Tab-separated table of C-alpha atoms in Angstrom:
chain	number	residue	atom	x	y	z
A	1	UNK	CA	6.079	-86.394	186.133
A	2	UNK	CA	4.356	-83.249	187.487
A	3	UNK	CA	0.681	-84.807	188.240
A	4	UNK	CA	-0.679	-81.226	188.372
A	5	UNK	CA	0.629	-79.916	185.077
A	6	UNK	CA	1.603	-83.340	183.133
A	7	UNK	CA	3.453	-82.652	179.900
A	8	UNK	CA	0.162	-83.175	177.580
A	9	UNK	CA	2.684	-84.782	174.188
A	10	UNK	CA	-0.600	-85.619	172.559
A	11	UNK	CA	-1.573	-82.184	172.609
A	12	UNK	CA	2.400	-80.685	172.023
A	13	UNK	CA	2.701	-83.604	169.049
A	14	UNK	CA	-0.608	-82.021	167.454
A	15	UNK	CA	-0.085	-78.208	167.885
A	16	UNK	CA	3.160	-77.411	168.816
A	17	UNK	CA	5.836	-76.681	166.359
A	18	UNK	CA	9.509	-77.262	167.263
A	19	UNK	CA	12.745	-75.915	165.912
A	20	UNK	CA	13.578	-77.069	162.321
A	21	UNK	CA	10.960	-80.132	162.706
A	22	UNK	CA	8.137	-80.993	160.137
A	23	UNK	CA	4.311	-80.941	161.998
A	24	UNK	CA	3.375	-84.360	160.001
A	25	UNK	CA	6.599	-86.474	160.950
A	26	UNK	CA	7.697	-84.865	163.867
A	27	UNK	CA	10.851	-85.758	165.741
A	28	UNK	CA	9.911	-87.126	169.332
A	29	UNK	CA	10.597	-84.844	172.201
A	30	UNK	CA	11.313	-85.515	175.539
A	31	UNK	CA	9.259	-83.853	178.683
A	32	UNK	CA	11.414	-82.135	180.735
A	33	UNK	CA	10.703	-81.292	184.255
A	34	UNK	CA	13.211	-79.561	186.095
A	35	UNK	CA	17.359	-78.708	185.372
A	36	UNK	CA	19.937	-77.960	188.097
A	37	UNK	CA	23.499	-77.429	187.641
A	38	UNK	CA	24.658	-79.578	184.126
A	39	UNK	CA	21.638	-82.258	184.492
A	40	UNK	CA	18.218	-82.151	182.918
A	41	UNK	CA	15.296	-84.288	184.676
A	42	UNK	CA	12.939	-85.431	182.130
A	43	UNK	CA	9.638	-85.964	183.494
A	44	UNK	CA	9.338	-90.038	182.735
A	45	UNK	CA	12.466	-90.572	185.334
A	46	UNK	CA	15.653	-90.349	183.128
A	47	UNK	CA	18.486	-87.766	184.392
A	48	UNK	CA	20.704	-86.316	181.650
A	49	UNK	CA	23.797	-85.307	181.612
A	50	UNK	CA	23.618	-82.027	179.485
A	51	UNK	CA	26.190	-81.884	176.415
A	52	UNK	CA	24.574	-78.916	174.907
A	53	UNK	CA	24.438	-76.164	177.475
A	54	UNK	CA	20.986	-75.537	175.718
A	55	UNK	CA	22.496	-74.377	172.383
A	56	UNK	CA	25.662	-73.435	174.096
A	57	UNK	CA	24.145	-70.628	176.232
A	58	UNK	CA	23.966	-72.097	179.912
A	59	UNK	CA	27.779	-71.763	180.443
A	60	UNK	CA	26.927	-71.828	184.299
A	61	UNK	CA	24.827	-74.563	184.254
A	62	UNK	CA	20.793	-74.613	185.222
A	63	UNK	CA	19.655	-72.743	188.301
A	64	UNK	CA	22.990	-71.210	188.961
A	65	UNK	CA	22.085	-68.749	192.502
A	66	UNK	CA	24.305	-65.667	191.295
A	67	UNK	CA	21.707	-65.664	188.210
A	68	UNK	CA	18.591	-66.881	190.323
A	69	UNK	CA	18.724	-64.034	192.850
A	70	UNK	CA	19.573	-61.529	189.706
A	71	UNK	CA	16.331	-62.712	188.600
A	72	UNK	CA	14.281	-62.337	191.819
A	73	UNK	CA	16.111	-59.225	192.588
A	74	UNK	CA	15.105	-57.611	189.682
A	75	UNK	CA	11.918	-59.032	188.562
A	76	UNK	CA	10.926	-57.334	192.243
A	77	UNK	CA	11.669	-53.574	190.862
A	78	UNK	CA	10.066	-54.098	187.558
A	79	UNK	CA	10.154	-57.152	185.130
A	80	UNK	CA	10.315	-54.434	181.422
A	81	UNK	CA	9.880	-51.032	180.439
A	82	UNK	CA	9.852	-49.379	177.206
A	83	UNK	CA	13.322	-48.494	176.088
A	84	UNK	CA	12.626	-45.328	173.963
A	85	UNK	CA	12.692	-42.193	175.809
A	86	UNK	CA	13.666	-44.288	178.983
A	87	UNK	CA	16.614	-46.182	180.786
A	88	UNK	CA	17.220	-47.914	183.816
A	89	UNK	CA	20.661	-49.379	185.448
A	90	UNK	CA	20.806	-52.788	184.616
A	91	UNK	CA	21.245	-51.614	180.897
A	92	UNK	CA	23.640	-49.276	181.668
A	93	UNK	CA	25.837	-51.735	184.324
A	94	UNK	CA	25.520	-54.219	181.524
A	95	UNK	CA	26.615	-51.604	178.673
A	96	UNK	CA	29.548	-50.803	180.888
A	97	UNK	CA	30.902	-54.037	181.545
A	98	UNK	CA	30.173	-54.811	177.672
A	99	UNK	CA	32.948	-51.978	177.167
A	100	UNK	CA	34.622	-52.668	179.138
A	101	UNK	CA	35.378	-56.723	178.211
A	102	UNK	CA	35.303	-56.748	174.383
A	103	UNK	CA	38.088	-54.800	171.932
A	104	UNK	CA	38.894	-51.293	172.758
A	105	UNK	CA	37.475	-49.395	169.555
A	106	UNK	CA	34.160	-50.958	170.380
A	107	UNK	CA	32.233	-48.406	172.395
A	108	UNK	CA	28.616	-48.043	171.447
A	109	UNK	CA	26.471	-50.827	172.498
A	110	UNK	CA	22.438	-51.677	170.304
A	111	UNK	CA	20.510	-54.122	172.845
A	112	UNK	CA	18.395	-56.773	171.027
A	113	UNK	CA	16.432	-59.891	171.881
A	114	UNK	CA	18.076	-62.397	170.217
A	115	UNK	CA	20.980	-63.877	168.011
A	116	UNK	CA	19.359	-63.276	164.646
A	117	UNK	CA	18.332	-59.825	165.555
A	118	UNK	CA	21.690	-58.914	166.646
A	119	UNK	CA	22.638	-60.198	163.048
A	120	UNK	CA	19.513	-57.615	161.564
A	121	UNK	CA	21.141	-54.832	163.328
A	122	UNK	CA	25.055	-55.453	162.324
A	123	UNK	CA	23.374	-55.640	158.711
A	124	UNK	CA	21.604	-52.412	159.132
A	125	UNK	CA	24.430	-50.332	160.711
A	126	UNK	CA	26.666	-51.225	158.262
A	127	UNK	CA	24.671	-50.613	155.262
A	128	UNK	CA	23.339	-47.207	156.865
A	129	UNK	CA	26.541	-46.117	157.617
A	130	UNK	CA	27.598	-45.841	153.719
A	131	UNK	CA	24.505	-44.359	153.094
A	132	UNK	CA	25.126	-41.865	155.810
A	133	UNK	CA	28.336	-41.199	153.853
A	134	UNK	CA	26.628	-40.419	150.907
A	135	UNK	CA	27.340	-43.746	149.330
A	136	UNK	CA	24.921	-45.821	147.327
A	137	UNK	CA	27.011	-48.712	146.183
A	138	UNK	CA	27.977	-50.685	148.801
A	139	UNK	CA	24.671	-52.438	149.417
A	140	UNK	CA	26.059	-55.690	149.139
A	141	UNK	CA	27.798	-58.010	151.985
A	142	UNK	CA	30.892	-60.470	151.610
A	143	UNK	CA	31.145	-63.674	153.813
A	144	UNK	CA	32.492	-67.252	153.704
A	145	UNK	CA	30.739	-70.297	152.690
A	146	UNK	CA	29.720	-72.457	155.535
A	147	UNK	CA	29.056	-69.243	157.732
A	148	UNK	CA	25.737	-68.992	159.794
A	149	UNK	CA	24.359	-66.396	161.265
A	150	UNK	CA	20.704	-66.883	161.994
A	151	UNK	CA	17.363	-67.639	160.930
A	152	UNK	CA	15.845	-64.094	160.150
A	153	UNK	CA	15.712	-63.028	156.270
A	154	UNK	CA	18.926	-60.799	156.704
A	155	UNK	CA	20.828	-62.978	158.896
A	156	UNK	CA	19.585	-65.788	156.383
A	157	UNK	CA	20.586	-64.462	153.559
A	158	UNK	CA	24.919	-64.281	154.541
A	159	UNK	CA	24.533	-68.017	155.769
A	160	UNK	CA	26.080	-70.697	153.053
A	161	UNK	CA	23.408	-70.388	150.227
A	162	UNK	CA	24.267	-74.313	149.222
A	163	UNK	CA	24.702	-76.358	152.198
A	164	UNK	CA	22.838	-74.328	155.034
A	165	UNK	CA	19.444	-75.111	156.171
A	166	UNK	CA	18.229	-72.035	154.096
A	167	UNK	CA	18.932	-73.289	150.416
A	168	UNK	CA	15.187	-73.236	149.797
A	169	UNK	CA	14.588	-69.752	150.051
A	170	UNK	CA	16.911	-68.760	147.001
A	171	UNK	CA	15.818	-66.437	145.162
A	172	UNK	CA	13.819	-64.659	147.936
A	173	UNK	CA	16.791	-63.463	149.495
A	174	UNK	CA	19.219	-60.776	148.986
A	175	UNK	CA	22.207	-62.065	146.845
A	176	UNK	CA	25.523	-61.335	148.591
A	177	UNK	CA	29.314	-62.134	148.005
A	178	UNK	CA	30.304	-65.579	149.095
A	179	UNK	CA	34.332	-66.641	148.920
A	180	UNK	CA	35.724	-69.650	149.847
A	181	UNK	CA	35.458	-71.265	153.280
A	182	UNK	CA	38.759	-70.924	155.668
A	183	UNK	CA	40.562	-74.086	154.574
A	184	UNK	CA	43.733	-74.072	157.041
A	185	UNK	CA	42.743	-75.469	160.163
A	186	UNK	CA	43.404	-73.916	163.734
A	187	UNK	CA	47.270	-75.154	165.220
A	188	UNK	CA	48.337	-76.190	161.544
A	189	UNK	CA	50.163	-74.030	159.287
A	190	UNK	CA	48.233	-71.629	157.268
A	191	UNK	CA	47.906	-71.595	153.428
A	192	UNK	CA	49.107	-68.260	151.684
A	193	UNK	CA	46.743	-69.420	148.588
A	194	UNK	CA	44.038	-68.516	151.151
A	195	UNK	CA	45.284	-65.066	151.490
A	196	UNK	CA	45.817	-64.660	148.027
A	197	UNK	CA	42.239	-65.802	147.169
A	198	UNK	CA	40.469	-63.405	149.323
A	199	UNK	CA	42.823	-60.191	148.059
A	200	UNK	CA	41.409	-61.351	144.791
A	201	UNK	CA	37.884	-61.211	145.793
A	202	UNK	CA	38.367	-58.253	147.511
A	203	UNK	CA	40.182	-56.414	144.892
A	204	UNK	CA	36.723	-57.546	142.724
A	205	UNK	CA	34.294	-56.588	144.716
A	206	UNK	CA	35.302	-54.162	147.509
A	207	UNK	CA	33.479	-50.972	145.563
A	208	UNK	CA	30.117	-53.172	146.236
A	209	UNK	CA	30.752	-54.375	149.919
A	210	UNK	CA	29.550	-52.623	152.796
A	211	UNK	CA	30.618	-54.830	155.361
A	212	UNK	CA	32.548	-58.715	155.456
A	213	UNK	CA	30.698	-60.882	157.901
A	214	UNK	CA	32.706	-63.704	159.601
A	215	UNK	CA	32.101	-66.142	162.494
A	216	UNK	CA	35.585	-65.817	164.297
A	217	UNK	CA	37.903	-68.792	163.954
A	218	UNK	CA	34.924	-71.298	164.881
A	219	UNK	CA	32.317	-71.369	161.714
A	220	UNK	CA	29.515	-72.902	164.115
A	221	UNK	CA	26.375	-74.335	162.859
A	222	UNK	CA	27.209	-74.463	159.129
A	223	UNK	CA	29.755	-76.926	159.830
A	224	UNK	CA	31.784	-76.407	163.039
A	225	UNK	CA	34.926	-75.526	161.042
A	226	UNK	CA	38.001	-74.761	163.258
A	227	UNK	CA	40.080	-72.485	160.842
A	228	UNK	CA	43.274	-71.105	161.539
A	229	UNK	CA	43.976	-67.224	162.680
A	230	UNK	CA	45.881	-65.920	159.983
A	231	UNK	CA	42.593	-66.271	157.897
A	232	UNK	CA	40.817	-63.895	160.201
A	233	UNK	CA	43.822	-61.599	160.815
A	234	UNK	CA	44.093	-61.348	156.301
A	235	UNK	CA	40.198	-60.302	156.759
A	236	UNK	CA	40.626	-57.502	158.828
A	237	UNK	CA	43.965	-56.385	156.745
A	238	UNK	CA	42.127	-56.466	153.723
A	239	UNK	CA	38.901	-55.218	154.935
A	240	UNK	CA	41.086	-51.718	156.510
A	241	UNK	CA	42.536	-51.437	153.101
A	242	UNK	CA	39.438	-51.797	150.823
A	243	UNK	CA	37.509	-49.747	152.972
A	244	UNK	CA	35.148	-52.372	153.963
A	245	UNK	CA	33.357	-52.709	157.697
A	246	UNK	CA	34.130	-56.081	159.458
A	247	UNK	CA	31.033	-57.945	161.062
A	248	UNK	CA	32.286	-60.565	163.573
A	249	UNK	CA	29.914	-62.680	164.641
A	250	UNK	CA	30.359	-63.960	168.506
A	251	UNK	CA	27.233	-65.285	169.099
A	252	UNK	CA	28.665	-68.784	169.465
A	253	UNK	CA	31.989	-68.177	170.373
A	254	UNK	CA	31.734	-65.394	173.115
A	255	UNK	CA	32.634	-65.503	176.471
A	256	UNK	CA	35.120	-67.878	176.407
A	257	UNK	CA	33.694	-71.009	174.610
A	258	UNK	CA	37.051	-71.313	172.310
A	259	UNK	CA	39.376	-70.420	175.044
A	260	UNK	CA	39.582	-66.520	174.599
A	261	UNK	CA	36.750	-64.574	176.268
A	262	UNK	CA	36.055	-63.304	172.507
A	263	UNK	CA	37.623	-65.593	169.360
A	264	UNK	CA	38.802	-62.347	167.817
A	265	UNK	CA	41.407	-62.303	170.799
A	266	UNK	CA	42.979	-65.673	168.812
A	267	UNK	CA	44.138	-63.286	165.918
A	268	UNK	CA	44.483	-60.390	167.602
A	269	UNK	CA	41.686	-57.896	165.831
A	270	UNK	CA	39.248	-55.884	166.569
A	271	UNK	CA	35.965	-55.603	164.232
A	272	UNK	CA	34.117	-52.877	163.518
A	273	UNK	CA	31.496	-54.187	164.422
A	274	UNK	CA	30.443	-57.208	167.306
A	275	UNK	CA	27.652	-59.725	167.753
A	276	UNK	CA	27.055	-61.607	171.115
A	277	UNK	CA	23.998	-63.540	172.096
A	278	UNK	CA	23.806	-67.014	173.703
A	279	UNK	CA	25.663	-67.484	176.628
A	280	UNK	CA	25.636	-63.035	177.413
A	281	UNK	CA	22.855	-64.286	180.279
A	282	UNK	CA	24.368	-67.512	180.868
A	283	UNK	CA	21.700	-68.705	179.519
A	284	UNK	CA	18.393	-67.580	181.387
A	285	UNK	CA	17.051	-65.770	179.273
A	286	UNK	CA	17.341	-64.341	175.623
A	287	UNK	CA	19.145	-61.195	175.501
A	288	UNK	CA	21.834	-59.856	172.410
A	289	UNK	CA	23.735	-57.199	171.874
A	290	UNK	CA	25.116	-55.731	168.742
A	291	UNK	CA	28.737	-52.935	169.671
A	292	UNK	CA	30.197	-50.752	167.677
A	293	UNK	CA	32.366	-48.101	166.390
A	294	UNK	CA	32.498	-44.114	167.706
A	295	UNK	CA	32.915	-43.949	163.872
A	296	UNK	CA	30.283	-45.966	162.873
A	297	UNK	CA	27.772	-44.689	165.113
A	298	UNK	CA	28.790	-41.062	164.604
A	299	UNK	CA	28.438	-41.566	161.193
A	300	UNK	CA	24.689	-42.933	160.990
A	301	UNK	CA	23.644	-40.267	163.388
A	302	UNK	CA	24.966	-37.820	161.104
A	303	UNK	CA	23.688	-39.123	158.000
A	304	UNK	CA	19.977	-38.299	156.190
A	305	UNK	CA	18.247	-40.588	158.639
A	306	UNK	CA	19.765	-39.020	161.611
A	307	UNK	CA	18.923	-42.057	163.911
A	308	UNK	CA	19.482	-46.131	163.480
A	309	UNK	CA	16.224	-47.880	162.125
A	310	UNK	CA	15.206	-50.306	164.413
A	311	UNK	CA	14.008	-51.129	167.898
A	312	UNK	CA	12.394	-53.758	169.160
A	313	UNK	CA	9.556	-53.953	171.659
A	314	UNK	CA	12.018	-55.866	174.233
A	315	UNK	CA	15.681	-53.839	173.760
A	316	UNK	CA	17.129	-53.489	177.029
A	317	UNK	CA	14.714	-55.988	178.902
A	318	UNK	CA	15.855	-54.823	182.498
A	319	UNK	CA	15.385	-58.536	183.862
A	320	UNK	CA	17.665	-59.868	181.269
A	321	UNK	CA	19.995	-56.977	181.131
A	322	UNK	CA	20.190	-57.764	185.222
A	323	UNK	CA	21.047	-61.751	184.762
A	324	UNK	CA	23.299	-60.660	181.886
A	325	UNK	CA	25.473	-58.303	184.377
A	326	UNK	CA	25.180	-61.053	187.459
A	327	UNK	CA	26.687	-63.714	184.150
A	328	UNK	CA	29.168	-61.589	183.309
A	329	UNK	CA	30.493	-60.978	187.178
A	330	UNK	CA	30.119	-64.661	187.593
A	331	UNK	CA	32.131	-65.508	184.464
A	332	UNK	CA	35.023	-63.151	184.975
A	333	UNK	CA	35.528	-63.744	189.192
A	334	UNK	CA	36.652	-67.511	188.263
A	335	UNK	CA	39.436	-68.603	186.734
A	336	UNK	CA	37.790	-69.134	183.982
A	337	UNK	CA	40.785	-69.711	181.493
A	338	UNK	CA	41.609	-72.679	183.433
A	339	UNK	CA	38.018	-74.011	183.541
A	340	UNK	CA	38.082	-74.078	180.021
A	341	UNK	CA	41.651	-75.734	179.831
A	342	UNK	CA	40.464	-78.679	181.937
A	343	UNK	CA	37.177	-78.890	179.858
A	344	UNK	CA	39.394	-79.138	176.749
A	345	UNK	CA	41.844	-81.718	178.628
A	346	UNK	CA	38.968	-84.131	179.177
A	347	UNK	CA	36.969	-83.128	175.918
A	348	UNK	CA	40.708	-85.054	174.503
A	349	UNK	CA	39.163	-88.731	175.005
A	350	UNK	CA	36.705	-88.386	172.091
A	351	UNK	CA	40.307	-88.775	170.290
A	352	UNK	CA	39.644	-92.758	170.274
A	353	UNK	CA	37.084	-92.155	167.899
A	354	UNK	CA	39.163	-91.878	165.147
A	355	UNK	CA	40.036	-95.624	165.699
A	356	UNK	CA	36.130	-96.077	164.079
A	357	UNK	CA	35.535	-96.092	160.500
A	358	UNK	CA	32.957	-94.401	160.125
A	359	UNK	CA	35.157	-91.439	161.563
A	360	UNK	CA	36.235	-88.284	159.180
A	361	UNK	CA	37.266	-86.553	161.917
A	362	UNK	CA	38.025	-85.424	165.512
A	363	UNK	CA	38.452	-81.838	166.605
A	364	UNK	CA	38.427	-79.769	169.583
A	365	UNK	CA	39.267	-76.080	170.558
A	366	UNK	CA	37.949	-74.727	174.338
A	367	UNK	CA	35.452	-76.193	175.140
A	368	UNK	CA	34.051	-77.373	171.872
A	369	UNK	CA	34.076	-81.034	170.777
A	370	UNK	CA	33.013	-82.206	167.018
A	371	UNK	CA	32.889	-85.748	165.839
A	372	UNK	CA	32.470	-85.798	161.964
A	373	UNK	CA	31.281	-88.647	160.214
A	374	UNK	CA	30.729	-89.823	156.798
A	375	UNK	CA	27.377	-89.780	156.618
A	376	UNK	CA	24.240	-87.980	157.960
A	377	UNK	CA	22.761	-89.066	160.893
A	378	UNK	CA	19.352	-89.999	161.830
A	379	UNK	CA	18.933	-87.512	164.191
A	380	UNK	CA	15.429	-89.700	166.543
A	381	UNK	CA	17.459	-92.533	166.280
A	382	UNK	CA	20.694	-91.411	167.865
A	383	UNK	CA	18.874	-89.757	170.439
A	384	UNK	CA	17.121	-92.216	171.768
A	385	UNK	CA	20.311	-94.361	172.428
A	386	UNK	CA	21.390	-91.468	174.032
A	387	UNK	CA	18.561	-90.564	176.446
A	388	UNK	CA	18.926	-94.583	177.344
A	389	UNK	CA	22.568	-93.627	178.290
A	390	UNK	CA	21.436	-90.580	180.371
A	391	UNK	CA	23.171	-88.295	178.086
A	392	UNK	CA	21.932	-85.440	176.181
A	393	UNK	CA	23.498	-84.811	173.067
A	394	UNK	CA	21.346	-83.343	169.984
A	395	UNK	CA	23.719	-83.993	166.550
A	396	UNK	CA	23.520	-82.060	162.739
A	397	UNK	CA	24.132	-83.558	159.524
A	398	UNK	CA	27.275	-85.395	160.003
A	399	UNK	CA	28.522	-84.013	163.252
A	400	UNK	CA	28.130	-85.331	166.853
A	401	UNK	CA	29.459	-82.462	168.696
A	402	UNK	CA	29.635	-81.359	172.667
A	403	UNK	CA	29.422	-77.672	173.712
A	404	UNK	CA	28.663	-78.307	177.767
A	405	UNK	CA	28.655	-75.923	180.659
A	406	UNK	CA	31.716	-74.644	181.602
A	407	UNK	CA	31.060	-76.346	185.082
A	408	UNK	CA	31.168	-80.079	183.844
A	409	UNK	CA	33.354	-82.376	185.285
A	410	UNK	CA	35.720	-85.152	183.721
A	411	UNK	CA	33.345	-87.318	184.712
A	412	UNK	CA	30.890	-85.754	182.854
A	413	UNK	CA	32.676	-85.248	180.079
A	414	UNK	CA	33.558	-89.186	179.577
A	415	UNK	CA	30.109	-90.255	179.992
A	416	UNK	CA	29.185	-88.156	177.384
A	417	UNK	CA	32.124	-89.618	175.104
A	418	UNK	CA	31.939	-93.083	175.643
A	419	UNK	CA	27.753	-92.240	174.716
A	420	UNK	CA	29.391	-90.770	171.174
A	421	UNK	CA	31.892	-94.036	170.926
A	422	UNK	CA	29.071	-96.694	171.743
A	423	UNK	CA	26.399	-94.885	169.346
A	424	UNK	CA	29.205	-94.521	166.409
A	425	UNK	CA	30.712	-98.209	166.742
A	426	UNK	CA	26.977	-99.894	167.390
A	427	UNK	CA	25.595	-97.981	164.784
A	428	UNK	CA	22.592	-96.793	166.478
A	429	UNK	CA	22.618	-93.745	163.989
């Protein structure tokens, strides 16, 4: 432990309130003191073996050099500046290599701070633009159960209004269109009823709908549902032919967590509109950005307004804009399709799970690994077992799931298995 700063839990227990965690019966943290490459030191002695890539962001690992002497370099010239009525070239090297990476139509780029404020910011351009157009009915979104898409009001208020973490705030939020959850899974053969569903809902509703938001082939934190292309690919169809914008989330799945730099690349679309956040800085530092359309952004800047409504304090941060560009160089000069192909190779062995009964199910795609059991899990109790196996792994309701830096070896990746096979078969959940 640091002896000049010690972590002060006491004083962190007390005062300090961590993600989704009550203040009276808090979940126990664990002191960290340093992180290099895919390990995390905690300050009482343990090292980790990182499963998480801090909320799948640090796709390079901690302390990477590309993105450490981005920083330095950088935070030498100036750390921020205002973004209105200024600009600076690590927003514009950034913007360009945004371009010039994600689908073809997408060529206006809205720099946020964060995930759920990308989210805010798809919402917004989608609704103005039909109010640019003169259009007052489409004020209304369509998405799939078991989506999520942040933890803002708007972004709240598309995520599955049942099952998500948000049911409590019914009634406070904006009602949308939900439709069924993609059903076919990803490699298996796809289900026309699907298809046949959403034409249905669409044929309902489409005079309402401004804009269908959809995590791409991967529905992340609402359930880590691997679904299969051809629902996607019916989206956009219907979505052309209804006149209705397409919001695809990335987030989660950008920069080549499922095995495509972008999970839109698995069915072959482009969206109207694009959210990326997370690993866009490998994970230094928060940073999002929301692209779009010539259309869309034409179309708002002609409309009553004249201008999009929002911008916050931190757009274009010119330190994380910098680290973003250095990720982005970093990510694309390896062969980073086959770093993913290996990851998925070894992510294989949590297979031998399904030999446990308390097992519902096994699933990988990229570099993504999901354990689903049949019951929830007691979230302080499983992680304790696995700090004691020098792993760290943070589960959700019924899934034990691995999302870890793109640089983790085999090795890695069977410690961090046979952690999910011991805490499953002993129980220690």
């Amino acid at each position: 432990m640091n002896k000049k700063h010690p972590v002060d839990l006491d004083f962190d227990r007390q005062h300090i309130w961590h993600p989704y965690t009550s203040m009276t019966q808090p979940l126990p943290v664990y002191p960290v003191s340093h992180t290099q490459d895919n390990r995390i030191f905690l300050a009482t002695g343990e090292i980790l073996i990182d499963g998480m890539a801090s909320w799948w962001s640090a796709i390079h690992g901690y302390g990477h050099p590309v993105l450490k002497n981005a920083a330095i370099e950088q935070v030498d010239k100036m750390s921020h500046v205002m973004f209105g009525g200024l600009t600076h070239a690590p927003a514009v090297e950034l913007c360009k290599k945004l371009i010039a990476i994600t689908p073809s139509q997408l060529q206006k780029v809205f720099l946020a701070d964060s995930g759920s404020v990308c989210v805010e910011v798809a919402i917004k351009m989608a609704l103005q633009y039909w109010l640019s157009q003169g259009i007052t009915t489409k004020q209304k979104l369509m998405t799939p159960l078991k989506g999520y898409h942040g933890d803002t009001f708007a972004a709240m208020s598309v995520c599955d209004p049942i099952n998500s973490m948000h049911s409590l705030y019914q009634g406070f939020l904006p009602e949308h269109v939900f439709v069924p959850a993609p059903q076919s899974q990803f490699g298996e053969t796809f289900d026309q009823h699907e298809a046949d569903e959403l034409a249905q809902r669409f044929a309902q509703h489409h005079q309402h709908i401004a804009a269908f938001i959809i995590e791409p082939i991967v529905q992340n934190a609402g359930g880590m549902n691997f679904y299969h292309p051809e629902y996607l690919k019916t989206v956009r169809a219907l979505c052309t032919q209804y006149d209705v914008l397409l919001i695809c989330d990335e987030i989660a799945t950008g920069f080549g967590r499922t095995g495509k730099l972008f999970a839109v690349e698995h069915a072959e679309i482009e969206p109207d509109i694009l959210c990326i956040g997370k690993a866009l800085t490998g994970g230094m530092m928060t940073l999002s950005a929301t692209l779009t359309t010539d259309k869309i952004a034409i179309g708002i800047s002609e409309g009553e307004a004249g201008v999009l409504m929002h911008g916050p304090t931190f757009m274009g941060n010119p330190l994380a804009c910098a680290v973003a560009c250095a990720s982005i160089d970093l990510l694309i000069a390896q062969d980073w399709q086959a770093q993913i192909a290996h990851l998925n190779d070894a992510l294989q062995v949590l297979h031998r799970c399904n030999e446990l009964e308390q097992v519902v199910n096994v699933r990988t795609l990229g570099a993504i690994a999901v354990v689903e059991l049949d019951s929830v899990i007691d979230v302080a109790k499983i992680q304790a077992f696995f700090i004691s196996q020098n792993v760290w792994i943070r589960p959700f309701g019924r899934l034990i799931y691995l999302m870890p830096p793109y640089i983790s070896s085999k090795a890695d990746i069977t410690l961090l298995a046979d952690a999910i096979y011991t805490a499953i078969a002993a129980k220690h959940y």
